[in-house]
Amino acid sequence: ETGVTQTPRHLVMGMTNKKSLKCEQHLGHNAMYWYKQSAKKPLELMFVYSLEERVENNSVPSRFSPECPNSSHLFLHLHTLQPEDSALYLCASSPPSATRTGELFFGEGSRLTVL
Amino acid sequence: AQSVAQPEDQVNVAEGNPLTVKCTYSVSGNPYLFWYVQYPNRGLQFLLKYITGDNLVKGSYGFEAEFNKSQTSFHLKKPSALVSDSALYFCAVRDQDSNYQLIWGAGTKLIIKP
């Protein structure tokens, strides 16, 4: 138990569906992240929120839409995805005042399959 | 350009033997270096980090890593491998130009055989 909970753990969706991934952290952290993990590739940072404000957006297609309603919750809304978007999506958080030197705390991931 | 390399896709070690998982990096300035482990069907877990100070860093589960500035390396080591150490290991370095970005290696699969 890392204190970062992701739901659902597995999601299968068609290309025309709309779905959302949810992340919740119980650690009192103030920065939250979405990463994409594909096999045998480095992790790709998608979005970062700090104090509920988006601070990083790494050229992610608009079919991925993040939302951070408060410092404990992070969503990734999915719409008209492509099969190449199939991957493990990881949520992470980091503690205040230690963004550069502190470690990340990851959830267990949401395995997304796009048909 | 900033980068991290994990030159081995897979490392095989017999249980009880020492293990090394290699990582080299390229950044300007002083590096902040991290190792994470991912067990099957799980998220990543932090193992250890080097920020400053002693070049030998000790972390979780008996792992340690040695920072070598001249060789720009940060290899992960353990004196005696356990079957339960079998997992995917990621090296990362803090992006010098960002408070939030990490530059990740592609990962090394460690297999410990009984």
mmCIF file of C-alpha atoms in Angstrom:
data_model
loop_
_atom_site.group_PDB
_atom_site.id
_atom_site.type_symbol
_atom_site.label_atom_id
_atom_site.label_comp_id
_atom_site.label_asym_id
_atom_site.label_seq_id
_atom_site.Cartn_x
_atom_site.Cartn_y
_atom_site.Cartn_z
ATOM 1 C CA GLU A 1 0.000 0.000 0.000
ATOM 2 C CA THR A 2 1.729 3.158 -1.217
ATOM 3 C CA GLY A 3 -0.976 5.651 -0.297
ATOM 4 C CA VAL A 4 -1.777 6.270 -3.965
ATOM 5 C CA THR A 5 -4.868 4.448 -5.247
ATOM 6 C CA GLN A 6 -5.808 4.111 -8.888
ATOM 7 C CA THR A 7 -9.104 2.907 -10.317
ATOM 8 C CA PRO A 8 -9.959 1.009 -12.366
ATOM 9 C CA ARG A 9 -7.000 -1.363 -12.441
ATOM 10 C CA HIS A 10 -8.028 -2.641 -15.870
ATOM 11 C CA LEU A 11 -10.037 -0.929 -18.583
ATOM 12 C CA VAL A 12 -11.002 -2.082 -22.058
ATOM 13 C CA MET A 13 -12.585 0.479 -24.320
ATOM 14 C CA GLY A 14 -13.495 1.009 -27.922
ATOM 15 C CA MET A 15 -12.132 3.899 -29.905
ATOM 16 C CA THR A 16 -15.373 5.853 -29.657
ATOM 17 C CA ASN A 17 -15.894 5.423 -25.904
ATOM 18 C CA LYS A 18 -15.441 7.992 -23.198
ATOM 19 C CA LYS A 19 -13.944 6.788 -19.943
ATOM 20 C CA SER A 20 -11.975 8.180 -17.028
ATOM 21 C CA LEU A 21 -9.106 7.025 -14.862
ATOM 22 C CA LYS A 22 -9.068 8.082 -11.247
ATOM 23 C CA CYS A 23 -6.218 8.599 -8.815
ATOM 24 C CA GLU A 24 -6.403 9.415 -5.128
ATOM 25 C CA GLN A 25 -3.533 10.034 -2.736
ATOM 26 C CA HIS A 26 -3.707 9.978 1.046
ATOM 27 C CA LEU A 27 -0.177 11.258 1.712
ATOM 28 C CA GLY A 28 -0.709 14.994 1.986
ATOM 29 C CA HIS A 29 1.319 15.601 -1.156
ATOM 30 C CA ASN A 30 0.703 18.644 -3.281
ATOM 31 C CA ALA A 31 1.977 17.502 -6.682
ATOM 32 C CA MET A 32 0.371 14.778 -8.770
ATOM 33 C CA TYR A 33 1.492 13.229 -12.035
ATOM 34 C CA TRP A 34 0.202 11.087 -14.894
ATOM 35 C CA TYR A 35 2.709 8.828 -16.606
ATOM 36 C CA LYS A 36 2.323 6.462 -19.558
ATOM 37 C CA GLN A 37 4.280 3.213 -19.433
ATOM 38 C CA SER A 38 4.774 1.164 -22.594
ATOM 39 C CA ALA A 39 6.808 -2.018 -22.741
ATOM 40 C CA LYS A 40 10.575 -1.571 -22.981
ATOM 41 C CA LYS A 41 10.344 2.219 -23.181
ATOM 42 C CA PRO A 42 11.154 4.911 -20.652
ATOM 43 C CA LEU A 43 8.239 6.265 -18.702
ATOM 44 C CA GLU A 44 6.568 9.187 -20.436
ATOM 45 C CA LEU A 45 5.429 12.081 -18.301
ATOM 46 C CA MET A 46 2.059 13.296 -19.502
ATOM 47 C CA PHE A 47 0.823 15.884 -17.008
ATOM 48 C CA VAL A 48 1.803 17.385 -13.673
ATOM 49 C CA TYR A 49 -0.378 19.307 -11.284
ATOM 50 C CA SER A 50 1.039 21.284 -8.398
ATOM 51 C CA LEU A 51 -1.394 22.804 -5.929
ATOM 52 C CA GLU A 52 -4.168 21.930 -8.373
ATOM 53 C CA GLU A 53 -2.590 23.959 -11.164
ATOM 54 C CA ARG A 54 -1.290 22.232 -14.277
ATOM 55 C CA VAL A 55 2.447 22.886 -14.487
ATOM 56 C CA GLU A 56 3.539 20.378 -17.138
ATOM 57 C CA ASN A 57 1.826 19.257 -20.306
ATOM 58 C CA ASN A 58 4.191 17.274 -22.462
ATOM 59 C CA SER A 59 2.630 17.539 -25.908
ATOM 60 C CA VAL A 60 -0.035 15.031 -25.062
ATOM 61 C CA PRO A 61 -2.835 14.580 -27.636
ATOM 62 C CA SER A 62 -6.080 16.309 -26.770
ATOM 63 C CA ARG A 63 -7.876 12.974 -26.560
ATOM 64 C CA PHE A 64 -6.315 12.820 -23.068
ATOM 65 C CA SER A 65 -7.760 15.427 -20.737
ATOM 66 C CA PRO A 66 -6.584 15.747 -17.127
ATOM 67 C CA GLU A 67 -8.512 17.162 -14.221
ATOM 68 C CA CYS A 68 -7.355 17.944 -10.698
ATOM 69 C CA PRO A 69 -10.284 19.100 -8.561
ATOM 70 C CA ASN A 70 -8.228 19.147 -5.341
ATOM 71 C CA SER A 71 -4.778 18.149 -4.130
ATOM 72 C CA SER A 72 -5.874 14.595 -3.326
ATOM 73 C CA HIS A 73 -7.587 13.660 -6.573
ATOM 74 C CA LEU A 74 -6.489 13.439 -10.173
ATOM 75 C CA PHE A 75 -8.429 12.241 -13.192
ATOM 76 C CA LEU A 76 -7.503 11.378 -16.746
ATOM 77 C CA HIS A 77 -10.445 11.636 -19.110
ATOM 78 C CA LEU A 78 -10.171 9.517 -22.240
ATOM 79 C CA HIS A 79 -12.019 10.131 -25.495
ATOM 80 C CA THR A 80 -11.669 8.672 -29.000
ATOM 81 C CA LEU A 81 -8.469 6.871 -28.186
ATOM 82 C CA GLN A 82 -6.330 4.931 -30.630
ATOM 83 C CA PRO A 83 -5.044 1.366 -30.262
ATOM 84 C CA GLU A 84 -1.513 2.735 -29.756
ATOM 85 C CA ASP A 85 -2.773 4.388 -26.568
ATOM 86 C CA SER A 86 -2.989 0.951 -24.972
ATOM 87 C CA ALA A 87 -0.536 1.041 -22.063
ATOM 88 C CA LEU A 88 -0.206 1.131 -18.306
ATOM 89 C CA TYR A 89 -1.128 4.560 -16.958
ATOM 90 C CA LEU A 90 0.552 5.409 -13.693
ATOM 91 C CA CYS A 91 -0.378 8.093 -11.242
ATOM 92 C CA ALA A 92 2.225 9.445 -8.839
ATOM 93 C CA SER A 93 2.520 12.102 -6.179
ATOM 94 C CA SER A 94 5.387 13.926 -4.524
ATOM 95 C CA PRO A 95 5.700 15.724 -1.229
ATOM 96 C CA PRO A 96 5.778 19.506 -0.812
ATOM 97 C CA SER A 97 9.122 21.303 -0.676
ATOM 98 C CA ALA A 98 10.934 18.297 -2.107
ATOM 99 C CA THR A 99 9.917 18.297 -5.722
ATOM 100 C CA ARG A 100 13.445 18.207 -7.108
ATOM 101 C CA THR A 101 15.086 15.961 -4.542
ATOM 102 C CA GLY A 102 12.145 13.942 -3.338
ATOM 103 C CA GLU A 103 11.012 10.633 -4.655
ATOM 104 C CA LEU A 104 7.733 9.879 -6.360
ATOM 105 C CA PHE A 105 5.047 7.676 -4.849
ATOM 106 C CA PHE A 106 3.275 5.638 -7.493
ATOM 107 C CA GLY A 107 -0.073 3.953 -7.664
ATOM 108 C CA GLU A 108 -0.364 0.442 -9.054
ATOM 109 C CA GLY A 109 -1.506 1.660 -12.431
ATOM 110 C CA SER A 110 -4.494 1.339 -14.732
ATOM 111 C CA ARG A 111 -3.983 -1.106 -17.595
ATOM 112 C CA LEU A 112 -5.775 0.353 -20.619
ATOM 113 C CA THR A 113 -6.603 -1.635 -23.726
ATOM 114 C CA VAL A 114 -8.086 0.186 -26.708
ATOM 115 C CA LEU A 115 -9.804 -2.025 -29.250
ATOM 116 C CA ALA B 1 21.173 16.466 -24.366
ATOM 117 C CA GLN B 2 20.202 14.923 -21.072
ATOM 118 C CA SER B 3 19.819 11.161 -21.077
ATOM 119 C CA VAL B 4 19.858 7.968 -19.044
ATOM 120 C CA ALA B 5 21.041 4.629 -20.365
ATOM 121 C CA GLN B 6 20.446 1.183 -18.962
ATOM 122 C CA PRO B 7 22.568 -0.874 -21.318
ATOM 123 C CA GLU B 8 21.138 -4.273 -20.399
ATOM 124 C CA ASP B 9 17.558 -5.250 -21.203
ATOM 125 C CA GLN B 10 17.869 -8.235 -18.915
ATOM 126 C CA VAL B 11 20.233 -9.457 -16.223
ATOM 127 C CA ASN B 12 20.268 -13.059 -15.003
ATOM 128 C CA VAL B 13 21.793 -13.915 -11.644
ATOM 129 C CA ALA B 14 21.812 -17.045 -9.539
ATOM 130 C CA GLU B 15 20.293 -16.755 -6.087
ATOM 131 C CA GLY B 16 22.912 -15.900 -3.489
ATOM 132 C CA ASN B 17 25.263 -14.282 -5.987
ATOM 133 C CA PRO B 18 25.954 -10.553 -6.102
ATOM 134 C CA LEU B 19 23.998 -8.538 -8.620
ATOM 135 C CA THR B 20 24.657 -5.316 -10.527
ATOM 136 C CA VAL B 21 22.216 -3.373 -12.667
ATOM 137 C CA LYS B 22 23.953 -0.690 -14.692
ATOM 138 C CA CYS B 23 22.972 2.904 -15.266
ATOM 139 C CA THR B 24 24.841 5.754 -16.917
ATOM 140 C CA TYR B 25 23.618 9.290 -17.311
ATOM 141 C CA SER B 26 24.345 12.511 -19.132
ATOM 142 C CA VAL B 27 23.297 15.805 -17.557
ATOM 143 C CA SER B 28 24.895 19.177 -17.065
ATOM 144 C CA GLY B 29 25.453 20.225 -13.499
ATOM 145 C CA ASN B 30 25.072 18.080 -10.406
ATOM 146 C CA PRO B 31 22.815 15.078 -10.969
ATOM 147 C CA TYR B 32 20.009 13.940 -8.714
ATOM 148 C CA LEU B 33 19.768 10.181 -9.341
ATOM 149 C CA PHE B 34 17.082 7.650 -8.461
ATOM 150 C CA TRP B 35 16.391 3.934 -8.657
ATOM 151 C CA TYR B 36 12.901 2.484 -8.727
ATOM 152 C CA VAL B 37 11.680 -1.117 -8.835
ATOM 153 C CA GLN B 38 8.518 -2.478 -10.428
ATOM 154 C CA TYR B 39 7.218 -5.893 -9.426
ATOM 155 C CA PRO B 40 4.845 -7.682 -11.828
ATOM 156 C CA ASN B 41 1.457 -5.992 -12.168
ATOM 157 C CA ARG B 42 2.438 -3.270 -9.726
ATOM 158 C CA GLY B 43 3.411 0.378 -9.819
ATOM 159 C CA LEU B 44 6.939 1.640 -9.308
ATOM 160 C CA GLN B 45 8.472 1.748 -5.849
ATOM 161 C CA PHE B 46 11.312 4.015 -4.811
ATOM 162 C CA LEU B 47 14.521 2.174 -3.852
ATOM 163 C CA LEU B 48 17.145 4.842 -3.253
ATOM 164 C CA LYS B 49 18.507 8.164 -4.404
ATOM 165 C CA TYR B 50 21.700 10.166 -4.615
ATOM 166 C CA ILE B 51 21.445 13.893 -4.056
ATOM 167 C CA THR B 52 24.775 14.812 -2.484
ATOM 168 C CA GLY B 53 27.317 13.470 -0.018
ATOM 169 C CA ASP B 54 28.578 9.902 0.291
ATOM 170 C CA ASN B 55 28.946 8.214 -3.092
ATOM 171 C CA LEU B 56 27.622 4.925 -1.725
ATOM 172 C CA VAL B 57 23.909 5.132 -1.100
ATOM 173 C CA LYS B 58 21.964 2.472 0.780
ATOM 174 C CA GLY B 59 18.322 1.830 0.099
ATOM 175 C CA SER B 60 15.426 -0.542 0.599
ATOM 176 C CA TYR B 61 15.562 -4.348 0.511
ATOM 177 C CA GLY B 62 19.358 -4.427 0.957
ATOM 178 C CA PHE B 63 20.106 -2.575 -2.270
ATOM 179 C CA GLU B 64 22.807 0.030 -2.644
ATOM 180 C CA ALA B 65 24.131 2.160 -5.470
ATOM 181 C CA GLU B 66 27.436 3.816 -6.124
ATOM 182 C CA PHE B 67 27.618 7.254 -7.673
ATOM 183 C CA ASN B 68 30.683 7.628 -9.868
ATOM 184 C CA LYS B 69 31.026 11.142 -11.199
ATOM 185 C CA SER B 70 33.994 10.493 -13.475
ATOM 186 C CA GLN B 71 32.243 7.586 -15.165
ATOM 187 C CA THR B 72 28.813 9.242 -14.965
ATOM 188 C CA SER B 73 27.385 6.032 -13.568
ATOM 189 C CA PHE B 74 24.990 5.047 -10.825
ATOM 190 C CA HIS B 75 24.977 1.242 -10.763
ATOM 191 C CA LEU B 76 22.583 -0.621 -8.496
ATOM 192 C CA LYS B 77 24.055 -3.459 -6.446
ATOM 193 C CA LYS B 78 23.171 -6.087 -3.916
ATOM 194 C CA PRO B 79 25.661 -8.480 -2.281
ATOM 195 C CA SER B 80 23.395 -11.542 -2.306
ATOM 196 C CA ALA B 81 20.427 -11.847 -4.658
ATOM 197 C CA LEU B 82 17.066 -13.273 -3.664
ATOM 198 C CA VAL B 83 14.497 -14.841 -5.991
ATOM 199 C CA SER B 84 12.085 -12.163 -4.757
ATOM 200 C CA ASP B 85 14.370 -9.477 -6.233
ATOM 201 C CA SER B 86 13.184 -10.510 -9.687
ATOM 202 C CA ALA B 87 11.536 -7.404 -11.104
ATOM 203 C CA LEU B 88 11.962 -4.496 -13.498
ATOM 204 C CA TYR B 89 14.424 -1.819 -12.378
ATOM 205 C CA PHE B 90 14.420 1.778 -13.565
ATOM 206 C CA CYS B 91 17.129 4.392 -13.229
ATOM 207 C CA ALA B 92 16.189 8.080 -13.464
ATOM 208 C CA VAL B 93 17.882 11.462 -13.220
ATOM 209 C CA ARG B 94 16.285 14.784 -12.444
ATOM 210 C CA ASP B 95 15.896 17.010 -15.513
ATOM 211 C CA GLN B 96 18.041 20.066 -14.847
ATOM 212 C CA ASP B 97 15.521 22.362 -16.541
ATOM 213 C CA SER B 98 12.396 21.234 -14.714
ATOM 214 C CA ASN B 99 11.189 20.867 -11.160
ATOM 215 C CA TYR B 100 8.981 17.953 -12.143
ATOM 216 C CA GLN B 101 10.566 16.032 -15.001
ATOM 217 C CA LEU B 102 12.606 12.917 -14.511
ATOM 218 C CA ILE B 103 14.613 11.449 -17.351
ATOM 219 C CA TRP B 104 14.067 7.703 -17.249
ATOM 220 C CA GLY B 105 15.994 4.721 -18.488
ATOM 221 C CA ALA B 106 14.103 2.053 -20.401
ATOM 222 C CA GLY B 107 14.373 -0.416 -17.550
ATOM 223 C CA THR B 108 16.313 -3.620 -16.872
ATOM 224 C CA LYS B 109 14.566 -6.881 -16.162
ATOM 225 C CA LEU B 110 16.326 -8.705 -13.348
ATOM 226 C CA ILE B 111 15.805 -12.458 -13.141
ATOM 227 C CA ILE B 112 17.100 -14.311 -10.123
ATOM 228 C CA LYS B 113 17.235 -18.073 -10.594
ATOM 229 C CA PRO B 114 17.031 -20.477 -7.638
#
